[in-house]
Amino acid sequence: MNTPNKYKVFLKKALLQANIRINGNRPWDIKVNNEDVYAKVLTGGTLAAGETYMAGWWDCEKLDELVARILENNFTSKIKTPKIILSYLSAFIFNQGHKSKAFKIGDKHYDTGNDLFEIMLDKRLVYTCAYWKNAENLDDAQEAKLDLVCRKLGLKEGQKILDIGCGWGSFLKYAAEKYGISGVGITVSKEQIKLAQKLCKGLPIEIRYQDYRDLNEEFDHIVSLGMFEHVCYKNYRKYMKIVRKCLKNNGLFLLQTIGHDTSTTRTDPWIEKYIFPNSMIPSLKQINKAVKGILEILDLHDFGTDYDKTLMAWFENFNKNWEKISKDYNQTFYRMWKYYLLTCAGSFRARKN
């Protein structure tokens, strides 16, 4: 007589609370390819969930829908594995955003290959949330976001702008072309520098391989789009002090970041290991605390629901153009990147990010 798989029984029952079936026929149901997945996931948490997906132990037609349902039902909060507990302790004890680790994210993620990002992103290579209010496609939505930033700052011709975490120079290039500014962009990615310098050639823009802690000059305005997630909570106040030091008295600082409703000191273990090492999503409370007595918050704008649509557009591009770059990657990478984009889309859909 076969003994029932206790892990399977528990997981099946728990998932039903989120209207998810194992081996069901709906797009968000899970198809199990390896029966060992139940014990692996329940003892290894979200890290194991991602790793077993990468290994092909399970599949799901609509990963984004699956994750949205799981998060809406707070399913992951019911499982506290030793690895999750250790990740909390590690983030509390160690400074994940220490200067000695600043360039790891460049090596691990942004240097993956410009070819990957060129097939996935919009024509301007903006790797942050687009603004879809009046846009129907990714190119227009990203230009709308760049222009929104320029208008919030009130850019004027001749001003000098700093972009902390400039990526491929998309914002500075747009602002120079449309508003006549000059600028400095800093990044920790060698691959981004190569392409950014090429794309910004002929414009009054300097792209540097530099950590934000080494900045020591004044600018009319400062922007940081999608970089603050790599600063980590122990460095938030230091970051704001550096921004203030580099900002002219009448200048504005515009920060675009993913956020959490609640404060945390860690990131998801799978994201930490495979996508964004030494990363952390801040809360508004943490940002408020970091700027107190240094900067004054004048404007808040939440368009987090637009990140769901942005990530789905990125996945569509990545999936459609995969064959163009597949010779330089492998199927495990494809599954990893698919899991990253679609699970993140689901998290924004569930309003957890």
CSV table of C-alpha atoms in Angstrom, one decimal:
chain,number,residue,atom,x,y,z
A,1,MET,CA,0.0,0.0,0.0
A,2,ASN,CA,1.4,3.4,-1.0
A,3,THR,CA,1.9,6.0,1.7
A,4,PRO,CA,0.3,9.3,0.8
A,5,ASN,CA,2.8,12.1,0.0
A,6,LYS,CA,2.2,14.4,2.9
A,7,TYR,CA,3.9,17.3,1.1
A,8,LYS,CA,1.6,16.8,-1.9
A,9,VAL,CA,-1.5,16.6,0.3
A,10,PHE,CA,-0.6,19.8,2.2
A,11,LEU,CA,0.4,21.8,-0.9
A,12,LYS,CA,-2.7,20.7,-2.9
A,13,LYS,CA,-5.0,21.8,0.0
A,14,ALA,CA,-3.2,25.1,0.5
A,15,LEU,CA,-3.3,26.0,-3.2
A,16,LEU,CA,-7.0,25.2,-3.5
A,17,GLN,CA,-7.5,28.2,-1.1
A,18,ALA,CA,-6.1,30.3,-3.9
A,19,ASN,CA,-8.2,28.5,-6.5
A,20,ILE,CA,-5.2,26.8,-7.9
A,21,ARG,CA,-5.2,23.1,-8.8
A,22,ILE,CA,-2.4,20.7,-9.3
A,23,ASN,CA,-2.5,19.2,-12.8
A,24,GLY,CA,-5.7,21.2,-13.5
A,25,ASN,CA,-6.6,22.5,-17.0
A,26,ARG,CA,-6.8,26.3,-16.4
A,27,PRO,CA,-4.0,28.6,-17.4
A,28,TRP,CA,-2.9,29.3,-13.8
A,29,ASP,CA,-3.0,25.7,-12.7
A,30,ILE,CA,0.3,23.9,-12.0
A,31,LYS,CA,1.4,20.9,-14.1
A,32,VAL,CA,3.8,18.7,-12.1
A,33,ASN,CA,6.5,16.9,-14.0
A,34,ASN,CA,8.5,15.6,-11.0
A,35,GLU,CA,6.8,14.3,-7.9
A,36,ASP,CA,9.8,15.3,-5.8
A,37,VAL,CA,8.7,19.0,-6.3
A,38,TYR,CA,6.3,19.0,-3.3
A,39,ALA,CA,8.9,18.2,-0.6
A,40,LYS,CA,11.5,20.4,-2.3
A,41,VAL,CA,9.2,23.5,-2.4
A,42,LEU,CA,7.8,23.1,1.1
A,43,THR,CA,11.2,22.7,2.6
A,44,GLY,CA,13.0,25.2,0.4
A,45,GLY,CA,10.4,28.0,0.0
A,46,THR,CA,10.4,30.5,-2.9
A,47,LEU,CA,14.0,29.7,-3.7
A,48,ALA,CA,13.2,26.1,-4.3
A,49,ALA,CA,10.0,27.0,-6.2
A,50,GLY,CA,12.1,29.0,-8.7
A,51,GLU,CA,14.9,26.5,-8.9
A,52,THR,CA,12.5,23.6,-9.6
A,53,TYR,CA,10.8,25.6,-12.3
A,54,MET,CA,14.2,26.3,-13.9
A,55,ALA,CA,14.9,22.6,-13.8
A,56,GLY,CA,11.5,21.7,-15.5
A,57,TRP,CA,10.0,20.0,-12.5
A,58,TRP,CA,6.8,21.9,-13.0
A,59,ASP,CA,5.1,24.2,-15.5
A,60,CYS,CA,2.3,26.7,-15.7
A,61,GLU,CA,0.8,28.2,-18.8
A,62,LYS,CA,0.3,31.6,-17.1
A,63,LEU,CA,3.0,32.1,-14.4
A,64,ASP,CA,1.9,35.7,-13.9
A,65,GLU,CA,-1.6,34.6,-13.0
A,66,LEU,CA,-0.4,31.8,-10.8
A,67,VAL,CA,1.8,34.2,-8.7
A,68,ALA,CA,-0.9,36.9,-8.5
A,69,ARG,CA,-3.3,34.4,-7.0
A,70,ILE,CA,-0.7,33.0,-4.6
A,71,LEU,CA,0.2,36.5,-3.4
A,72,GLU,CA,-3.4,37.7,-3.1
A,73,ASN,CA,-4.0,34.8,-0.8
A,74,ASN,CA,-0.8,35.4,1.3
A,75,PHE,CA,0.1,31.8,0.6
A,76,THR,CA,3.9,32.3,0.9
A,77,SER,CA,3.5,33.9,4.4
A,78,LYS,CA,2.3,30.6,5.7
A,79,ILE,CA,5.6,28.8,4.9
A,80,LYS,CA,8.7,29.8,6.9
A,81,THR,CA,11.5,27.6,5.9
A,82,PRO,CA,15.0,27.7,7.5
A,83,LYS,CA,16.4,29.3,4.3
A,84,ILE,CA,13.9,32.2,4.5
A,85,ILE,CA,14.7,32.7,8.2
A,86,LEU,CA,18.5,32.7,7.5
A,87,SER,CA,18.0,35.3,4.7
A,88,TYR,CA,16.3,37.6,7.2
A,89,LEU,CA,19.2,37.2,9.7
A,90,SER,CA,21.8,37.7,7.0
A,91,ALA,CA,20.2,41.0,5.8
A,92,PHE,CA,20.0,42.2,9.4
A,93,ILE,CA,23.6,41.4,10.3
A,94,PHE,CA,25.4,42.3,7.1
A,95,ASN,CA,25.2,45.4,5.0
A,96,GLN,CA,24.0,44.0,1.6
A,97,GLY,CA,24.6,47.4,0.0
A,98,HIS,CA,28.2,47.9,1.2
A,99,LYS,CA,30.5,49.7,-1.2
A,100,SER,CA,32.6,46.5,-1.5
A,101,LYS,CA,29.5,44.8,-3.1
A,102,ALA,CA,28.4,47.8,-5.3
A,103,PHE,CA,29.6,46.4,-8.6
A,104,LYS,CA,28.3,42.8,-8.1
A,105,ILE,CA,24.9,43.7,-9.5
A,106,GLY,CA,26.5,45.0,-12.6
A,107,ASP,CA,28.5,41.8,-13.1
A,108,LYS,CA,25.6,39.5,-12.2
A,109,HIS,CA,22.6,41.2,-13.9
A,110,TYR,CA,23.3,44.2,-16.1
A,111,ASP,CA,26.3,42.7,-17.8
A,112,THR,CA,24.3,39.6,-18.8
A,113,GLY,CA,24.5,40.9,-22.3
A,114,ASN,CA,23.3,44.0,-24.2
A,115,ASP,CA,21.8,41.7,-26.8
A,116,LEU,CA,19.4,40.3,-24.2
A,117,PHE,CA,18.2,43.8,-23.2
A,118,GLU,CA,18.1,45.0,-26.8
A,119,ILE,CA,15.5,42.3,-27.8
A,120,MET,CA,13.5,42.8,-24.6
A,121,LEU,CA,13.2,46.6,-24.0
A,122,ASP,CA,11.8,49.5,-25.9
A,123,LYS,CA,13.8,51.3,-28.6
A,124,ARG,CA,15.4,53.7,-26.0
A,125,LEU,CA,16.4,50.8,-23.7
A,126,VAL,CA,14.5,52.0,-20.6
A,127,TYR,CA,14.7,49.3,-17.9
A,128,THR,CA,12.2,50.7,-15.5
A,129,CYS,CA,8.5,51.0,-15.2
A,130,ALA,CA,6.8,52.7,-18.2
A,131,TYR,CA,3.9,55.1,-17.9
A,132,TRP,CA,0.9,53.7,-19.8
A,133,LYS,CA,-1.8,56.4,-19.0
A,134,ASN,CA,-2.1,57.6,-22.6
A,135,ALA,CA,0.1,55.0,-24.4
A,136,GLU,CA,-0.8,52.0,-26.4
A,137,ASN,CA,2.7,50.4,-26.9
A,138,LEU,CA,5.9,50.1,-24.9
A,139,ASP,CA,7.9,52.6,-26.9
A,140,ASP,CA,5.3,55.3,-26.4
A,141,ALA,CA,4.8,54.4,-22.7
A,142,GLN,CA,8.5,54.7,-22.0
A,143,GLU,CA,8.8,58.0,-23.7
A,144,ALA,CA,5.8,59.2,-21.7
A,145,LYS,CA,7.6,58.2,-18.5
A,146,LEU,CA,10.8,60.0,-19.5
A,147,ASP,CA,8.9,63.1,-20.4
A,148,LEU,CA,7.0,62.9,-17.1
A,149,VAL,CA,10.3,63.0,-15.3
A,150,CYS,CA,11.5,65.9,-17.3
A,151,ARG,CA,8.3,67.9,-16.6
A,152,LYS,CA,8.3,67.1,-12.9
A,153,LEU,CA,11.8,68.5,-12.7
A,154,GLY,CA,10.9,71.5,-14.8
A,155,LEU,CA,14.0,71.0,-16.9
A,156,LYS,CA,15.4,74.1,-18.7
A,157,GLU,CA,17.9,74.3,-21.5
A,158,GLY,CA,21.5,74.5,-20.2
A,159,GLN,CA,20.9,72.8,-16.9
A,160,LYS,CA,23.3,70.0,-15.8
A,161,ILE,CA,21.6,66.8,-14.6
A,162,LEU,CA,22.9,63.8,-12.7
A,163,ASP,CA,21.4,60.4,-13.3
A,164,ILE,CA,22.3,57.9,-10.5
A,165,GLY,CA,22.1,54.4,-12.1
A,166,CYS,CA,21.8,55.7,-15.7
A,167,GLY,CA,21.5,52.3,-17.4
A,168,TRP,CA,22.1,52.7,-21.2
A,169,GLY,CA,21.7,56.5,-20.9
A,170,SER,CA,18.1,56.6,-22.0
A,171,PHE,CA,16.9,59.4,-19.7
A,172,LEU,CA,19.9,61.7,-20.2
A,173,LYS,CA,19.7,61.1,-24.0
A,174,TYR,CA,16.0,62.0,-24.1
A,175,ALA,CA,16.4,65.0,-21.8
A,176,ALA,CA,19.4,66.3,-23.9
A,177,GLU,CA,17.5,65.9,-27.2
A,178,LYS,CA,14.2,67.3,-26.0
A,179,TYR,CA,15.1,69.8,-23.3
A,180,GLY,CA,18.7,70.8,-24.1
A,181,ILE,CA,20.4,69.7,-20.9
A,182,SER,CA,23.8,68.3,-20.3
A,183,GLY,CA,24.4,65.5,-17.9
A,184,VAL,CA,26.4,62.9,-16.1
A,185,GLY,CA,25.3,59.3,-15.7
A,186,ILE,CA,26.8,56.7,-13.4
A,187,THR,CA,26.4,53.0,-13.6
A,188,VAL,CA,28.1,49.9,-12.1
A,189,SER,CA,27.8,48.0,-15.4
A,190,LYS,CA,30.6,47.8,-17.8
A,191,GLU,CA,28.3,46.5,-20.6
A,192,GLN,CA,25.9,49.4,-20.1
A,193,ILE,CA,28.8,51.9,-20.3
A,194,LYS,CA,29.9,50.6,-23.7
A,195,LEU,CA,26.5,50.9,-25.3
A,196,ALA,CA,25.5,54.1,-23.4
A,197,GLN,CA,28.5,56.0,-24.7
A,198,LYS,CA,27.8,54.9,-28.2
A,199,LEU,CA,24.1,55.8,-28.0
A,200,CYS,CA,24.8,59.2,-26.4
A,201,LYS,CA,27.7,60.1,-28.8
A,202,GLY,CA,27.6,63.7,-29.9
A,203,LEU,CA,25.5,64.8,-26.9
A,204,PRO,CA,26.8,66.7,-23.9
A,205,ILE,CA,26.6,63.6,-21.7
A,206,GLU,CA,29.3,61.8,-19.7
A,207,ILE,CA,28.8,58.2,-18.7
A,208,ARG,CA,30.9,56.9,-15.8
A,209,TYR,CA,31.6,53.6,-14.2
A,210,GLN,CA,31.2,54.8,-10.7
A,211,ASP,CA,29.5,54.1,-7.3
A,212,TYR,CA,27.2,56.8,-6.0
A,213,ARG,CA,29.4,57.2,-2.8
A,214,ASP,CA,32.2,58.6,-4.9
A,215,LEU,CA,30.1,61.6,-6.2
A,216,ASN,CA,31.4,65.0,-5.2
A,217,GLU,CA,30.1,67.8,-7.5
A,218,GLU,CA,26.9,69.9,-7.8
A,219,PHE,CA,24.1,69.5,-10.3
A,220,ASP,CA,20.9,71.5,-11.0
A,221,HIS,CA,18.8,68.4,-10.6
A,222,ILE,CA,19.3,64.7,-9.9
A,223,VAL,CA,17.3,61.7,-11.0
A,224,SER,CA,17.5,58.1,-10.1
A,225,LEU,CA,15.3,55.7,-11.9
A,226,GLY,CA,15.1,52.1,-10.7
A,227,MET,CA,18.5,52.1,-8.9
A,228,PHE,CA,17.4,52.7,-5.3
A,229,GLU,CA,16.4,49.0,-5.1
A,230,HIS,CA,20.1,48.2,-5.0
A,231,VAL,CA,21.0,50.7,-2.1
A,232,CYS,CA,19.7,48.5,0.8
A,233,TYR,CA,18.2,49.9,4.0
A,234,LYS,CA,21.4,50.4,6.0
A,235,ASN,CA,22.6,52.9,3.3
A,236,TYR,CA,19.4,54.8,2.6
A,237,ARG,CA,20.3,57.8,4.8
A,238,LYS,CA,23.9,58.0,3.5
A,239,TYR,CA,22.5,57.9,-0.1
A,240,MET,CA,20.2,60.8,0.7
A,241,LYS,CA,23.0,62.8,2.2
A,242,ILE,CA,25.1,62.3,-0.9
A,243,VAL,CA,22.2,63.4,-3.1
A,244,ARG,CA,21.8,66.6,-1.0
A,245,LYS,CA,25.5,67.3,-1.2
A,246,CYS,CA,25.4,67.1,-5.0
A,247,LEU,CA,22.2,69.1,-5.4
A,248,LYS,CA,22.1,72.9,-5.8
A,249,ASN,CA,20.0,74.7,-3.3
A,250,ASN,CA,17.0,75.2,-5.7
A,251,GLY,CA,17.4,71.8,-7.3
A,252,LEU,CA,15.0,68.9,-7.3
A,253,PHE,CA,15.7,65.2,-6.8
A,254,LEU,CA,13.4,62.7,-8.5
A,255,LEU,CA,13.5,59.1,-7.3
A,256,GLN,CA,11.7,56.3,-9.1
A,257,THR,CA,11.7,53.0,-7.1
A,258,ILE,CA,9.7,49.9,-6.6
A,259,GLY,CA,8.1,50.0,-3.2
A,260,HIS,CA,6.5,47.8,-0.5
A,261,ASP,CA,3.7,48.8,1.8
A,262,THR,CA,5.5,47.3,4.7
A,263,SER,CA,9.2,47.8,5.6
A,264,THR,CA,11.5,44.8,5.0
A,265,THR,CA,15.2,44.1,5.3
A,266,ARG,CA,15.6,41.4,2.7
A,267,THR,CA,14.6,40.4,-0.8
A,268,ASP,CA,13.1,37.2,-2.1
A,269,PRO,CA,15.8,34.5,-1.9
A,270,TRP,CA,15.4,33.4,-5.5
A,271,ILE,CA,15.6,36.9,-6.8
A,272,GLU,CA,18.6,37.5,-4.6
A,273,LYS,CA,20.4,34.4,-5.9
A,274,TYR,CA,19.6,34.5,-9.6
A,275,ILE,CA,18.5,38.1,-10.6
A,276,PHE,CA,19.3,41.0,-8.3
A,277,PRO,CA,22.0,40.2,-5.7
A,278,ASN,CA,22.2,42.6,-2.7
A,279,SER,CA,18.9,44.1,-3.6
A,280,MET,CA,16.0,45.3,-1.4
A,281,ILE,CA,12.7,47.0,-2.0
A,282,PRO,CA,12.1,50.0,0.3
A,283,SER,CA,8.9,51.2,1.9
A,284,LEU,CA,7.6,54.7,2.0
A,285,LYS,CA,8.3,54.7,5.8
A,286,GLN,CA,11.9,53.8,5.2
A,287,ILE,CA,12.3,56.5,2.6
A,288,ASN,CA,10.6,59.1,4.8
A,289,LYS,CA,13.0,58.2,7.6
A,290,ALA,CA,16.0,58.4,5.2
A,291,VAL,CA,15.2,61.9,4.0
A,292,LYS,CA,14.2,63.5,7.3
A,293,GLY,CA,16.1,66.7,7.9
A,294,ILE,CA,17.9,66.3,4.6
A,295,LEU,CA,15.4,66.6,1.8
A,296,GLU,CA,11.7,67.6,1.7
A,297,ILE,CA,9.2,65.4,-0.1
A,298,LEU,CA,7.1,67.6,-2.4
A,299,ASP,CA,5.4,65.0,-4.7
A,300,LEU,CA,4.4,61.4,-4.6
A,301,HIS,CA,3.2,59.5,-7.6
A,302,ASP,CA,2.2,55.8,-7.5
A,303,PHE,CA,1.9,54.2,-10.9
A,304,GLY,CA,2.9,50.7,-9.7
A,305,THR,CA,0.1,49.0,-11.6
A,306,ASP,CA,1.9,50.1,-14.8
A,307,TYR,CA,4.8,47.8,-13.9
A,308,ASP,CA,2.6,44.7,-14.5
A,309,LYS,CA,1.9,45.9,-18.1
A,310,THR,CA,5.6,46.9,-18.6
A,311,LEU,CA,6.8,43.4,-17.5
A,312,MET,CA,4.3,41.7,-19.7
A,313,ALA,CA,5.5,43.7,-22.6
A,314,TRP,CA,9.1,42.9,-21.8
A,315,PHE,CA,8.2,39.2,-21.7
A,316,GLU,CA,6.4,39.4,-25.0
A,317,ASN,CA,9.5,40.9,-26.6
A,318,PHE,CA,11.8,38.4,-24.9
A,319,ASN,CA,9.7,35.4,-25.9
A,320,LYS,CA,9.2,36.6,-29.4
A,321,ASN,CA,12.8,37.3,-30.1
A,322,TRP,CA,14.4,34.5,-28.1
A,323,GLU,CA,15.6,32.6,-31.2
A,324,LYS,CA,17.8,35.6,-32.1
A,325,ILE,CA,20.0,35.2,-29.0
A,326,SER,CA,19.3,31.5,-28.0
A,327,LYS,CA,22.7,30.3,-29.3
A,328,ASP,CA,24.4,32.4,-26.6
A,329,TYR,CA,22.2,31.2,-23.7
A,330,ASN,CA,20.6,27.9,-22.8
A,331,GLN,CA,17.1,26.6,-21.9
A,332,THR,CA,17.7,26.9,-18.2
A,333,PHE,CA,18.4,30.6,-18.7
A,334,TYR,CA,15.3,31.0,-20.8
A,335,ARG,CA,13.2,29.4,-18.0
A,336,MET,CA,15.0,31.6,-15.4
A,337,TRP,CA,14.3,34.8,-17.3
A,338,LYS,CA,10.7,33.8,-18.0
A,339,TYR,CA,10.2,33.1,-14.3
A,340,TYR,CA,11.7,36.4,-13.3
A,341,LEU,CA,9.6,38.5,-15.7
A,342,LEU,CA,6.3,36.8,-15.2
A,343,THR,CA,6.5,36.3,-11.4
A,344,CYS,CA,7.4,40.0,-11.0
A,345,ALA,CA,4.4,40.9,-13.2
A,346,GLY,CA,2.2,38.8,-10.9
A,347,SER,CA,3.5,40.5,-7.8
A,348,PHE,CA,2.5,44.0,-9.2
A,349,ARG,CA,-0.9,42.6,-10.2
A,350,ALA,CA,-1.5,41.5,-6.7
A,351,ARG,CA,-0.3,44.9,-5.4
A,352,LYS,CA,2.4,43.3,-3.3
A,353,ASN,CA,5.0,45.5,-5.0
